PDB file of C-alpha atoms and ligand atoms in Angstrom:
ATOM      1  CA  MET A 857      -0.065   0.186   0.136  1.00 49.00           C
ATOM      2  CA  GLN A 858       0.931   3.358  -1.174  1.00 48.00           C
ATOM      3  CA  SER A 859       0.907   6.162   1.668  1.00 56.00           C
ATOM      4  CA  VAL A 860      -1.453   8.913   1.165  1.00 60.00           C
ATOM      5  CA  ASP A 861       1.799  11.520   0.385  1.00 73.00           C
ATOM      6  CA  ASN A 862       2.843   9.298  -3.015  1.00 87.00           C
ATOM      7  CA  ALA A 863      -0.887   9.434  -4.223  1.00 90.00           C
ATOM      8  CA  ALA A 864       0.300  11.845  -7.340  1.00 93.00           C
ATOM      9  CA  GLU A 865       3.112  10.179  -8.087  1.00 94.00           C
ATOM     10  CA  GLN A 866       1.405   6.751  -7.924  1.00 94.00           C
ATOM     11  CA  ILE A 867      -1.156   8.398 -10.073  1.00 94.00           C
ATOM     12  CA  GLU A 868       1.787   9.951 -12.601  1.00 94.00           C
ATOM     13  CA  PHE A 869       3.774   6.033 -12.444  1.00 95.00           C
ATOM     14  CA  ASP A 870       0.077   4.677 -13.215  1.00 94.00           C
ATOM     15  CA  ARG A 871      -0.296   6.626 -16.169  1.00 95.00           C
ATOM     16  CA  ARG A 872       2.980   6.482 -17.550  1.00 95.00           C
ATOM     17  CA  ILE A 873       3.016   1.979 -17.458  1.00 95.00           C
ATOM     18  CA  VAL A 874      -0.598   2.289 -19.163  1.00 94.00           C
ATOM     19  CA  GLU A 875       1.110   4.918 -21.936  1.00 95.00           C
ATOM     20  CA  GLU A 876       4.368   1.985 -22.526  1.00 94.00           C
ATOM     21  CA  GLN A 877       6.380   4.755 -21.061  1.00 96.00           C
ATOM     22  CA  LYS A 878       9.760   3.684 -19.057  1.00 96.00           C
ATOM     23  CA  ILE A 879      10.248   4.152 -15.747  1.00 97.00           C
ATOM     24  CA  GLU A 880      13.531   5.549 -15.353  1.00 97.00           C
ATOM     25  CA  PRO A 881      15.810   5.382 -12.357  1.00 97.00           C
ATOM     26  CA  SER A 882      15.301   8.833 -11.135  1.00 95.00           C
ATOM     27  CA  ASP A 883      11.925   8.128 -11.577  1.00 96.00           C
ATOM     28  CA  TRP A 884       9.217   7.623  -8.729  1.00 96.00           C
ATOM     29  CA  MET A 885       8.009   4.225  -8.202  1.00 96.00           C
ATOM     30  CA  PRO A 886       6.109   2.324  -5.823  1.00 95.00           C
ATOM     31  CA  GLU A 887       8.704   0.157  -3.425  1.00 95.00           C
ATOM     32  CA  ASP A 888       7.083  -3.388  -4.680  1.00 94.00           C
ATOM     33  CA  TYR A 889       7.724  -2.497  -8.199  1.00 95.00           C
ATOM     34  CA  ARG A 890      11.362  -1.790  -7.500  1.00 96.00           C
ATOM     35  CA  LYS A 891      11.806  -5.270  -5.163  1.00 95.00           C
ATOM     36  CA  ASN A 892      10.248  -6.865  -7.730  1.00 94.00           C
ATOM     37  CA  LEU A 893      12.719  -5.887 -10.415  1.00 96.00           C
ATOM     38  CA  ILE A 894      15.413  -6.078  -7.918  1.00 97.00           C
ATOM     39  CA  ARG A 895      14.376  -9.704  -7.892  1.00 95.00           C
ATOM     40  CA  GLN A 896      13.854 -10.299 -11.029  1.00 94.00           C
ATOM     41  CA  MET A 897      16.558  -8.190 -12.383  1.00 97.00           C
ATOM     42  CA  SER A 898      19.040  -9.886 -10.117  1.00 97.00           C
ATOM     43  CA  GLN A 899      18.393 -13.407 -11.022  1.00 96.00           C
ATOM     44  CA  HIS A 900      18.873 -12.983 -14.036  1.00 96.00           C
ATOM     45  CA  ALA A 901      22.513 -11.783 -13.844  1.00 98.00           C
ATOM     46  CA  HIS A 902      22.989 -14.201 -11.988  1.00 98.00           C
ATOM     47  CA  SER A 903      21.959 -16.851 -13.971  1.00 97.00           C
ATOM     48  CA  GLU A 904      24.552 -15.262 -16.625  1.00 97.00           C
ATOM     49  CA  VAL A 905      27.042 -15.479 -14.701  1.00 98.00           C
ATOM     50  CA  ILE A 906      26.786 -18.588 -13.411  1.00 97.00           C
ATOM     51  CA  GLY A 907      26.174 -20.185 -16.771  1.00 97.00           C
ATOM     52  CA  MET A 908      29.550 -19.573 -17.833  1.00 97.00           C
ATOM     53  CA  GLN A 909      29.927 -22.436 -15.637  1.00 97.00           C
ATOM     54  CA  PRO A 910      28.608 -25.555 -16.984  1.00 97.00           C
ATOM     55  CA  GLU A 911      30.270 -24.374 -20.646  1.00 96.00           C
ATOM     56  CA  GLY A 912      33.734 -22.784 -19.046  1.00 95.00           C
ATOM     57  CA  ASN A 913      34.305 -26.305 -18.443  1.00 90.00           C
ATOM     58  CA  TRP A 914      34.530 -27.663 -22.215  1.00 97.00           C
ATOM     59  CA  ILE A 915      36.571 -24.463 -23.338  1.00 97.00           C
ATOM     60  CA  THR A 916      40.001 -26.280 -23.147  1.00 96.00           C
ATOM     61  CA  ARG A 917      38.670 -29.645 -23.976  1.00 96.00           C
ATOM     62  CA  ALA A 918      36.417 -28.641 -27.362  1.00 97.00           C
ATOM     63  CA  PRO A 919      37.425 -30.077 -30.605  1.00 96.00           C
ATOM     64  CA  SER A 920      39.073 -27.265 -32.993  1.00 97.00           C
ATOM     65  CA  LEU A 921      40.775 -24.248 -32.760  1.00 97.00           C
ATOM     66  CA  ARG A 922      37.751 -22.441 -34.125  1.00 96.00           C
ATOM     67  CA  ARG A 923      35.388 -24.431 -31.161  1.00 97.00           C
ATOM     68  CA  LYS A 924      37.737 -23.051 -28.815  1.00 97.00           C
ATOM     69  CA  ALA A 925      37.572 -19.762 -29.777  1.00 97.00           C
ATOM     70  CA  VAL A 926      34.126 -19.625 -30.890  1.00 97.00           C
ATOM     71  CA  LEU A 927      33.465 -21.084 -27.141  1.00 97.00           C
ATOM     72  CA  LEU A 928      35.306 -18.294 -25.432  1.00 97.00           C
ATOM     73  CA  SER A 929      34.016 -15.787 -27.189  1.00 96.00           C
ATOM     74  CA  LYS A 930      30.317 -16.851 -25.845  1.00 97.00           C
ATOM     75  CA  VAL A 931      31.139 -17.794 -22.536  1.00 97.00           C
ATOM     76  CA  GLN A 932      33.208 -13.952 -22.222  1.00 97.00           C
ATOM     77  CA  ASP A 933      29.653 -12.692 -23.579  1.00 97.00           C
ATOM     78  CA  GLU A 934      27.679 -14.291 -20.719  1.00 97.00           C
ATOM     79  CA  ALA A 935      30.060 -12.342 -18.193  1.00 97.00           C
ATOM     80  CA  GLY A 936      29.050  -9.046 -20.148  1.00 96.00           C
ATOM     81  CA  HIS A 937      25.288  -9.958 -19.713  1.00 97.00           C
ATOM     82  CA  GLY A 938      25.912 -10.001 -16.450  1.00 97.00           C
ATOM     83  CA  LEU A 939      27.701  -6.783 -15.939  1.00 95.00           C
ATOM     84  CA  TYR A 940      25.014  -5.087 -18.130  1.00 94.00           C
ATOM     85  CA  LEU A 941      22.528  -6.232 -15.752  1.00 97.00           C
ATOM     86  CA  TYR A 942      24.307  -6.305 -12.353  1.00 98.00           C
ATOM     87  CA  SER A 943      25.326  -2.192 -13.421  1.00 97.00           C
ATOM     88  CA  ALA A 944      21.114  -1.927 -14.563  1.00 97.00           C
ATOM     89  CA  THR A 945      19.952  -3.666 -11.114  1.00 98.00           C
ATOM     90  CA  GLU A 946      22.521  -1.282  -9.263  1.00 98.00           C
ATOM     91  CA  SER A 947      20.824   1.614 -10.539  1.00 97.00           C
ATOM     92  CA  LEU A 948      17.704   0.675  -8.424  1.00 97.00           C
ATOM     93  CA  GLY A 949      19.382   1.599  -5.367  1.00 96.00           C
ATOM     94  CA  VAL A 950      20.997  -1.918  -4.603  1.00 97.00           C
ATOM     95  CA  SER A 951      25.188  -2.563  -4.382  1.00 96.00           C
ATOM     96  CA  ARG A 952      26.463  -5.181  -6.685  1.00 94.00           C
ATOM     97  CA  SER A 953      27.935  -6.582  -3.112  1.00 94.00           C
ATOM     98  CA  GLU A 954      24.450  -7.227  -1.711  1.00 97.00           C
ATOM     99  CA  LEU A 955      23.742  -8.510  -4.747  1.00 98.00           C
ATOM    100  CA  ILE A 956      26.498 -11.251  -4.909  1.00 97.00           C
ATOM    101  CA  GLU A 957      25.579 -11.885  -0.833  1.00 97.00           C
ATOM    102  CA  ALA A 958      22.266 -12.705  -1.848  1.00 97.00           C
ATOM    103  CA  LEU A 959      23.127 -15.226  -4.131  1.00 97.00           C
ATOM    104  CA  GLN A 960      25.931 -16.506  -2.419  1.00 97.00           C
ATOM    105  CA  THR A 961      23.595 -17.452   0.522  1.00 95.00           C
ATOM    106  CA  GLY A 962      21.139 -19.125  -1.672  1.00 93.00           C
ATOM    107  CA  VAL A 963      18.617 -16.096  -1.200  1.00 94.00           C
ATOM    108  CA  ALA A 964      18.672 -15.330  -4.381  1.00 95.00           C
ATOM    109  CA  LYS A 965      18.080 -17.437  -7.280  1.00 93.00           C
ATOM    110  CA  TYR A 966      19.187 -18.480 -10.688  1.00 95.00           C
ATOM    111  CA  ALA A 967      18.222 -20.474 -13.647  1.00 94.00           C
ATOM    112  CA  SER A 968      17.543 -23.910 -12.262  1.00 93.00           C
ATOM    113  CA  ILE A 969      19.063 -25.293 -15.679  1.00 95.00           C
ATOM    114  CA  PHE A 970      22.866 -24.453 -14.795  1.00 96.00           C
ATOM    115  CA  ASN A 971      22.891 -26.784 -12.127  1.00 96.00           C
ATOM    116  CA  TYR A 972      22.865 -29.690 -14.361  1.00 96.00           C
ATOM    117  CA  PRO A 973      26.157 -31.110 -15.236  1.00 95.00           C
ATOM    118  CA  THR A 974      27.705 -30.926 -18.807  1.00 96.00           C
ATOM    119  CA  LEU A 975      28.624 -34.368 -19.565  1.00 97.00           C
ATOM    120  CA  THR A 976      29.821 -34.392 -23.503  1.00 97.00           C
ATOM    121  CA  TRP A 977      30.898 -31.705 -25.904  1.00 98.00           C
ATOM    122  CA  ALA A 978      27.430 -32.326 -27.302  1.00 98.00           C
ATOM    123  CA  ASP A 979      26.008 -30.638 -24.324  1.00 98.00           C
ATOM    124  CA  VAL A 980      27.831 -27.420 -25.542  1.00 98.00           C
ATOM    125  CA  GLY A 981      25.545 -27.482 -28.241  1.00 98.00           C
ATOM    126  CA  ALA A 982      22.493 -28.336 -26.635  1.00 98.00           C
ATOM    127  CA  ILE A 983      22.928 -25.704 -24.568  1.00 97.00           C
ATOM    128  CA  GLY A 984      23.502 -23.044 -27.152  1.00 97.00           C
ATOM    129  CA  TRP A 985      20.725 -24.321 -29.337  1.00 98.00           C
ATOM    130  CA  LEU A 986      18.152 -24.852 -26.275  1.00 98.00           C
ATOM    131  CA  VAL A 987      18.957 -22.593 -23.400  1.00 97.00           C
ATOM    132  CA  ASP A 988      20.377 -19.645 -25.158  1.00 97.00           C
ATOM    133  CA  GLY A 989      17.382 -19.833 -27.792  1.00 97.00           C
ATOM    134  CA  ALA A 990      15.046 -20.478 -24.868  1.00 97.00           C
ATOM    135  CA  ALA A 991      16.758 -17.042 -23.138  1.00 96.00           C
ATOM    136  CA  ILE A 992      15.911 -15.789 -26.489  1.00 96.00           C
ATOM    137  CA  VAL A 993      12.297 -16.472 -26.409  1.00 96.00           C
ATOM    138  CA  ASN A 994      11.686 -14.533 -22.774  1.00 94.00           C
ATOM    139  CA  GLN A 995      14.522 -12.211 -23.417  1.00 94.00           C
ATOM    140  CA  ILE A 996      12.697 -10.873 -26.627  1.00 94.00           C
ATOM    141  CA  SER A 997       9.552 -10.073 -24.542  1.00 93.00           C
ATOM    142  CA  LEU A 998      11.832  -7.971 -22.495  1.00 94.00           C
ATOM    143  CA  GLN A 999      13.107  -5.921 -25.241  1.00 95.00           C
ATOM    144  CA  ARG A1000       9.503  -4.230 -24.579  1.00 94.00           C
ATOM    145  CA  THR A1001       9.575  -4.444 -20.530  1.00 96.00           C
ATOM    146  CA  SER A1002       8.609  -1.256 -18.430  1.00 96.00           C
ATOM    147  CA  TYR A1003      12.232  -0.543 -16.719  1.00 97.00           C
ATOM    148  CA  GLY A1004      14.668   1.822 -19.433  1.00 97.00           C
ATOM    149  CA  PRO A1005      17.776   0.346 -17.805  1.00 97.00           C
ATOM    150  CA  TYR A1006      16.510  -3.407 -18.491  1.00 97.00           C
ATOM    151  CA  ALA A1007      14.828  -2.664 -21.497  1.00 96.00           C
ATOM    152  CA  ARG A1008      17.627  -1.153 -22.861  1.00 95.00           C
ATOM    153  CA  ALA A1009      20.499  -4.083 -21.733  1.00 95.00           C
ATOM    154  CA  MET A1010      18.030  -6.533 -23.047  1.00 95.00           C
ATOM    155  CA  ILE A1011      18.348  -4.755 -26.769  1.00 94.00           C
ATOM    156  CA  ARG A1012      22.276  -5.622 -26.830  1.00 91.00           C
ATOM    157  CA  ILE A1013      21.649  -9.167 -24.995  1.00 94.00           C
ATOM    158  CA  CYS A1014      19.560 -10.383 -27.871  1.00 93.00           C
ATOM    159  CA  LYS A1015      21.901  -9.630 -30.456  1.00 90.00           C
ATOM    160  CA  GLU A1016      24.852 -11.506 -28.673  1.00 94.00           C
ATOM    161  CA  GLU A1017      22.355 -14.789 -27.694  1.00 95.00           C
ATOM    162  CA  SER A1018      21.369 -15.083 -31.568  1.00 93.00           C
ATOM    163  CA  PHE A1019      24.592 -15.156 -32.066  1.00 95.00           C
ATOM    164  CA  HIS A1020      24.730 -18.182 -29.333  1.00 97.00           C
ATOM    165  CA  GLN A1021      22.387 -19.907 -30.776  1.00 97.00           C
ATOM    166  CA  ARG A1022      23.301 -20.607 -33.700  1.00 96.00           C
ATOM    167  CA  GLN A1023      26.698 -21.985 -32.627  1.00 96.00           C
ATOM    168  CA  GLY A1024      24.997 -24.087 -30.491  1.00 98.00           C
ATOM    169  CA  TYR A1025      22.319 -25.467 -33.352  1.00 98.00           C
ATOM    170  CA  GLU A1026      25.788 -25.548 -35.564  1.00 98.00           C
ATOM    171  CA  ILE A1027      27.647 -27.974 -33.182  1.00 98.00           C
ATOM    172  CA  MET A1028      23.988 -29.905 -33.073  1.00 98.00           C
ATOM    173  CA  TYR A1029      23.728 -30.072 -37.248  1.00 98.00           C
ATOM    174  CA  GLU A1030      27.312 -31.153 -37.258  1.00 98.00           C
ATOM    175  CA  LEU A1031      27.341 -34.223 -34.486  1.00 98.00           C
ATOM    176  CA  ALA A1032      23.569 -35.093 -35.952  1.00 98.00           C
ATOM    177  CA  HIS A1033      25.022 -36.102 -39.902  1.00 98.00           C
ATOM    178  CA  GLY A1034      28.346 -37.294 -38.121  1.00 98.00           C
ATOM    179  CA  SER A1035      29.153 -40.659 -37.174  1.00 98.00           C
ATOM    180  CA  PRO A1036      26.241 -42.881 -35.651  1.00 98.00           C
ATOM    181  CA  GLU A1037      28.158 -42.399 -32.666  1.00 98.00           C
ATOM    182  CA  GLN A1038      28.238 -38.794 -32.470  1.00 98.00           C
ATOM    183  CA  LYS A1039      24.658 -38.621 -33.674  1.00 98.00           C
ATOM    184  CA  ALA A1040      23.688 -40.983 -30.257  1.00 98.00           C
ATOM    185  CA  MET A1041      25.770 -38.372 -28.809  1.00 98.00           C
ATOM    186  CA  ALA A1042      23.898 -35.540 -30.304  1.00 98.00           C
ATOM    187  CA  GLN A1043      20.279 -37.299 -29.134  1.00 98.00           C
ATOM    188  CA  ASP A1044      21.231 -37.781 -25.230  1.00 98.00           C
ATOM    189  CA  ALA A1045      22.205 -34.162 -24.728  1.00 98.00           C
ATOM    190  CA  MET A1046      19.240 -33.045 -26.360  1.00 98.00           C
ATOM    191  CA  ASN A1047      17.360 -35.358 -24.261  1.00 98.00           C
ATOM    192  CA  ARG A1048      18.806 -34.329 -20.907  1.00 97.00           C
ATOM    193  CA  ASN A1049      18.791 -30.893 -21.322  1.00 97.00           C
ATOM    194  CA  TRP A1050      15.078 -31.110 -23.272  1.00 98.00           C
ATOM    195  CA  TRP A1051      13.039 -30.701 -19.913  1.00 97.00           C
ATOM    196  CA  PRO A1052      15.289 -28.054 -17.928  1.00 96.00           C
ATOM    197  CA  ALA A1053      14.869 -25.891 -21.160  1.00 97.00           C
ATOM    198  CA  LEU A1054      11.317 -25.961 -21.158  1.00 97.00           C
ATOM    199  CA  MET A1055      11.666 -25.383 -16.636  1.00 96.00           C
ATOM    200  CA  MET A1056      13.152 -21.956 -17.822  1.00 95.00           C
ATOM    201  CA  PHE A1057       9.823 -20.337 -18.229  1.00 95.00           C
ATOM    202  CA  GLY A1058       8.677 -21.202 -14.572  1.00 92.00           C
ATOM    203  CA  PRO A1059       5.878 -22.627 -12.935  1.00 92.00           C
ATOM    204  CA  HIS A1060       2.591 -22.816 -14.923  1.00 92.00           C
ATOM    205  CA  ASP A1061       1.089 -19.031 -14.970  1.00 86.00           C
ATOM    206  CA  SER A1062      -1.533 -20.410 -12.292  1.00 85.00           C
ATOM    207  CA  ASP A1063       1.434 -21.417 -10.180  1.00 85.00           C
ATOM    208  CA  SER A1064       3.679 -18.554 -10.680  1.00 79.00           C
ATOM    209  CA  ALA A1065       3.750 -16.129  -7.641  1.00 73.00           C
ATOM    210  CA  HIS A1066       5.440 -12.865  -8.968  1.00 75.00           C
ATOM    211  CA  SER A1067       3.541 -13.128 -12.318  1.00 77.00           C
ATOM    212  CA  GLY A1068       0.337 -11.361 -11.983  1.00 81.00           C
ATOM    213  CA  ARG A1069       1.580  -8.194 -10.310  1.00 84.00           C
ATOM    214  CA  SER A1070       4.491  -8.540 -12.622  1.00 87.00           C
ATOM    215  CA  MET A1071       2.304  -8.620 -15.917  1.00 89.00           C
ATOM    216  CA  GLN A1072       0.832  -5.805 -14.450  1.00 89.00           C
ATOM    217  CA  TRP A1073       3.483  -3.225 -13.960  1.00 91.00           C
ATOM    218  CA  LYS A1074       4.550  -4.826 -17.488  1.00 93.00           C
ATOM    219  CA  ILE A1075       8.146  -5.876 -16.525  1.00 91.00           C
ATOM    220  CA  LYS A1076       6.807  -9.503 -18.028  1.00 90.00           C
ATOM    221  CA  ARG A1077       5.047  -8.859 -21.007  1.00 91.00           C
ATOM    222  CA  VAL A1078       4.696 -12.272 -22.013  1.00 91.00           C
ATOM    223  CA  SER A1079       3.203 -15.216 -19.425  1.00 92.00           C
ATOM    224  CA  ASN A1080       5.318 -18.384 -18.994  1.00 93.00           C
ATOM    225  CA  ASP A1081       3.001 -20.404 -20.377  1.00 95.00           C
ATOM    226  CA  ASP A1082       2.620 -18.553 -23.467  1.00 95.00           C
ATOM    227  CA  LEU A1083       6.332 -18.508 -23.727  1.00 96.00           C
ATOM    228  CA  ARG A1084       7.015 -22.420 -23.431  1.00 97.00           C
ATOM    229  CA  GLN A1085       4.313 -22.681 -26.117  1.00 97.00           C
ATOM    230  CA  LYS A1086       6.167 -20.235 -28.326  1.00 97.00           C
ATOM    231  CA  PHE A1087       9.807 -21.827 -27.650  1.00 98.00           C
ATOM    232  CA  ILE A1088       8.679 -25.612 -28.460  1.00 98.00           C
ATOM    233  CA  ASP A1089       6.670 -24.312 -31.307  1.00 98.00           C
ATOM    234  CA  GLN A1090       9.832 -23.055 -32.959  1.00 97.00           C
ATOM    235  CA  THR A1091      12.149 -25.814 -31.594  1.00 98.00           C
ATOM    236  CA  VAL A1092      10.268 -29.131 -32.696  1.00 98.00           C
ATOM    237  CA  PRO A1093      10.680 -27.950 -36.496  1.00 98.00           C
ATOM    238  CA  GLN A1094      15.080 -27.445 -35.462  1.00 98.00           C
ATOM    239  CA  ILE A1095      14.729 -30.853 -34.086  1.00 98.00           C
ATOM    240  CA  GLU A1096      13.028 -32.418 -37.542  1.00 98.00           C
ATOM    241  CA  VAL A1097      15.959 -30.544 -39.429  1.00 98.00           C
ATOM    242  CA  LEU A1098      18.380 -32.172 -37.227  1.00 98.00           C
ATOM    243  CA  GLY A1099      16.954 -35.693 -37.829  1.00 98.00           C
ATOM    244  CA  LEU A1100      16.427 -36.606 -34.550  1.00 98.00           C
ATOM    245  CA  GLU A1101      13.907 -38.137 -32.088  1.00 98.00           C
ATOM    246  CA  MET A1102      11.711 -36.281 -30.587  1.00 98.00           C
ATOM    247  CA  PRO A1103      12.323 -35.703 -26.546  1.00 98.00           C
ATOM    248  CA  ASP A1104       9.362 -36.058 -25.538  1.00 98.00           C
ATOM    249  CA  PRO A1105       6.878 -39.013 -27.393  1.00 97.00           C
ATOM    250  CA  GLU A1106       4.135 -36.401 -26.563  1.00 98.00           C
ATOM    251  CA  ILE A1107       4.924 -33.811 -28.776  1.00 98.00           C
ATOM    252  CA  LYS A1108       2.063 -33.761 -31.900  1.00 97.00           C
ATOM    253  CA  TRP A1109       0.834 -31.433 -34.087  1.00 98.00           C
ATOM    254  CA  ASN A1110      -2.565 -30.008 -33.434  1.00 97.00           C
ATOM    255  CA  GLU A1111      -4.683 -28.401 -36.109  1.00 97.00           C
ATOM    256  CA  GLU A1112      -6.918 -27.256 -34.663  1.00 97.00           C
ATOM    257  CA  LYS A1113      -5.044 -24.948 -31.663  1.00 96.00           C
ATOM    258  CA  GLY A1114      -2.102 -24.275 -34.973  1.00 97.00           C
ATOM    259  CA  GLN A1115       0.603 -25.357 -32.361  1.00 97.00           C
ATOM    260  CA  TYR A1116       2.134 -28.176 -30.531  1.00 98.00           C
ATOM    261  CA  ASP A1117       0.881 -30.306 -28.010  1.00 97.00           C
ATOM    262  CA  SER A1118       3.583 -31.980 -25.626  1.00 97.00           C
ATOM    263  CA  GLY A1119       4.086 -33.549 -22.333  1.00 97.00           C
ATOM    264  CA  GLU A1120       3.450 -32.153 -18.913  1.00 96.00           C
ATOM    265  CA  ILE A1121       6.858 -31.258 -16.808  1.00 96.00           C
ATOM    266  CA  ASN A1122       8.395 -33.084 -13.808  1.00 96.00           C
ATOM    267  CA  TRP A1123       7.381 -29.952 -11.428  1.00 96.00           C
ATOM    268  CA  GLU A1124       8.829 -32.490  -8.502  1.00 96.00           C
ATOM    269  CA  GLU A1125      12.224 -32.182  -9.975  1.00 95.00           C
ATOM    270  CA  PHE A1126      12.133 -28.441 -11.171  1.00 94.00           C
ATOM    271  CA  TYR A1127      11.028 -27.477  -7.260  1.00 93.00           C
ATOM    272  CA  GLN A1128      13.830 -29.763  -6.488  1.00 93.00           C
ATOM    273  CA  VAL A1129      16.598 -28.043  -8.110  1.00 94.00           C
ATOM    274  CA  ILE A1130      15.556 -24.673  -7.716  1.00 90.00           C
ATOM    275  CA  ASN A1131      15.345 -25.109  -4.057  1.00 89.00           C
ATOM    276  CA  GLY A1132      19.069 -26.278  -3.756  1.00 88.00           C
ATOM    277  CA  SER A1133      19.170 -30.159  -4.351  1.00 90.00           C
ATOM    278  CA  GLY A1134      20.096 -30.106  -8.126  1.00 93.00           C
ATOM    279  CA  PRO A1135      23.027 -32.726  -9.295  1.00 94.00           C
ATOM    280  CA  CYS A1136      25.925 -29.397  -9.382  1.00 95.00           C
ATOM    281  CA  ASN A1137      24.047 -26.406  -7.447  1.00 95.00           C
ATOM    282  CA  TYR A1138      26.699 -27.068  -4.425  1.00 95.00           C
ATOM    283  CA  GLN A1139      29.352 -27.418  -7.057  1.00 96.00           C
ATOM    284  CA  ARG A1140      28.222 -24.005  -8.975  1.00 97.00           C
ATOM    285  CA  LEU A1141      28.408 -21.897  -5.942  1.00 97.00           C
ATOM    286  CA  LYS A1142      31.434 -23.035  -4.110  1.00 97.00           C
ATOM    287  CA  HIS A1143      32.913 -22.675  -7.394  1.00 97.00           C
ATOM    288  CA  HIS A1144      31.484 -18.970  -7.273  1.00 97.00           C
ATOM    289  CA  LYS A1145      32.690 -18.042  -4.101  1.00 98.00           C
ATOM    290  CA  LYS A1146      35.928 -18.927  -4.609  1.00 97.00           C
ATOM    291  CA  ALA A1147      36.220 -17.036  -8.153  1.00 96.00           C
ATOM    292  CA  HIS A1148      34.666 -13.847  -5.851  1.00 96.00           C
ATOM    293  CA  GLN A1149      37.181 -14.938  -3.529  1.00 97.00           C
ATOM    294  CA  ASP A1150      40.582 -15.031  -5.710  1.00 97.00           C
ATOM    295  CA  GLY A1151      39.511 -11.668  -7.093  1.00 95.00           C
ATOM    296  CA  GLU A1152      39.296  -9.919  -3.907  1.00 95.00           C
ATOM    297  CA  TRP A1153      42.920  -8.372  -4.520  1.00 97.00           C
ATOM    298  CA  VAL A1154      40.968  -6.698  -7.696  1.00 96.00           C
ATOM    299  CA  ARG A1155      38.650  -4.894  -5.372  1.00 94.00           C
ATOM    300  CA  GLU A1156      40.834  -4.242  -3.125  1.00 96.00           C
ATOM    301  CA  ALA A1157      43.583  -2.832  -5.589  1.00 97.00           C
ATOM    302  CA  VAL A1158      40.441  -0.349  -7.177  1.00 95.00           C
ATOM    303  CA  ARG A1159      39.599   0.946  -3.499  1.00 95.00           C
ATOM    304  CA  ALA A1160      43.210   1.807  -2.233  1.00 97.00           C
ATOM    305  CA  TYR A1161      43.394   3.715  -6.569  1.00 97.00           C
ATOM    306  CA  SER A1162      39.666   5.938  -5.787  1.00 95.00           C
ATOM    307  CA  GLU A1163      41.113   6.679  -2.243  1.00 96.00           C
ATOM    308  CA  LYS A1164      44.192   8.050  -3.697  1.00 96.00           C
ATOM    309  CA  GLN A1165      42.647  10.521  -6.674  1.00 96.00           C
ATOM    310  CA  GLN A1166      40.019  11.170  -4.165  1.00 95.00           C
ATOM    311  CA  THR A1167      43.072  12.406  -1.535  1.00 95.00           C
ATOM    312  CA  LYS A1168      45.010  14.142  -4.544  1.00 95.00           C
ATOM    313  CA  LYS A1169      41.803  16.174  -5.433  1.00 94.00           C
ATOM    314  CA  GLU A1170      41.285  17.154  -1.721  1.00 93.00           C
ATOM    315  CA  ASN A1171      45.219  17.892  -2.096  1.00 93.00           C
ATOM    316  CA  VAL A1172      44.666  20.649  -4.462  1.00 91.00           C
ATOM    317  CA  ALA A1173      41.723  21.849  -3.721  1.00 84.00           C
TER     318      ALA A1173
HETATM  319 FE1  FE2 B1508      23.407 -14.683 -21.880  1.00 78.97          FE
HETATM  320 FE1  FE2 B1509      23.702 -17.048 -24.597  1.00 78.97          FE
END
């Protein structure tokens, strides 16, 4: 509830939301809008950064110099996405160290897909194709999100994501058209990553705790289930081009609806992984904490340098 003092600001805020105007950092905004944005944007930033781990695992083992170079730049892009998103989140009045603390203590979440292991080279293909593919579907809708810095970050990120999706599909295409062993590897990686990729869109709309409010505020523009359906409809024809078996036997074209029907997600698995019991949750956070600690000297150097500059300025004055 907003206090009476803010009634005028609230009316102005609502008008701008209705008129599709962006809300900027210096604008008044309801406290719940700010909180909801911090939750969603930081979760997004954490996902970009934690998402570097499963793929980073394959940089030195990628099968050729070309594949190494491509994967290296892809993983580096994800660090950049994390950077834009942390900066955009900081514009809401929360510090980077608070956000990192929330991640490392398990208060903040990240996409559950990154708690699954990357067992073979084909996983790198499946991740680029399916996970970045799913991310694009979500992020395209977020280019129209109501908070200006978030919307602008999404525009740049989407351009890079489409390169990520293509490099993944290229890996899958080559494996699927390679030796029987390579084709089997592609099939296995797709089967394992398919369901976690669908889970990326979050719970059904009817079970989603934050969806209604976020849609009202235009933080979210399209519902979880609609985004998931869009992803399925665009990905099934790609599976056909690969010549692989469908990862879900219930996938079937529904002429009447003009979309694909598909099987039900294992929601118990989703909640287990989201709540910390996935195959790699512990390992991902442990690695993040170690990398963060190892970087302490950099943060210390930055602090010392800015203090020195400040003293110099004061002496001149
Ligand atoms: Fe990304
Ligand atoms: Fe990506």
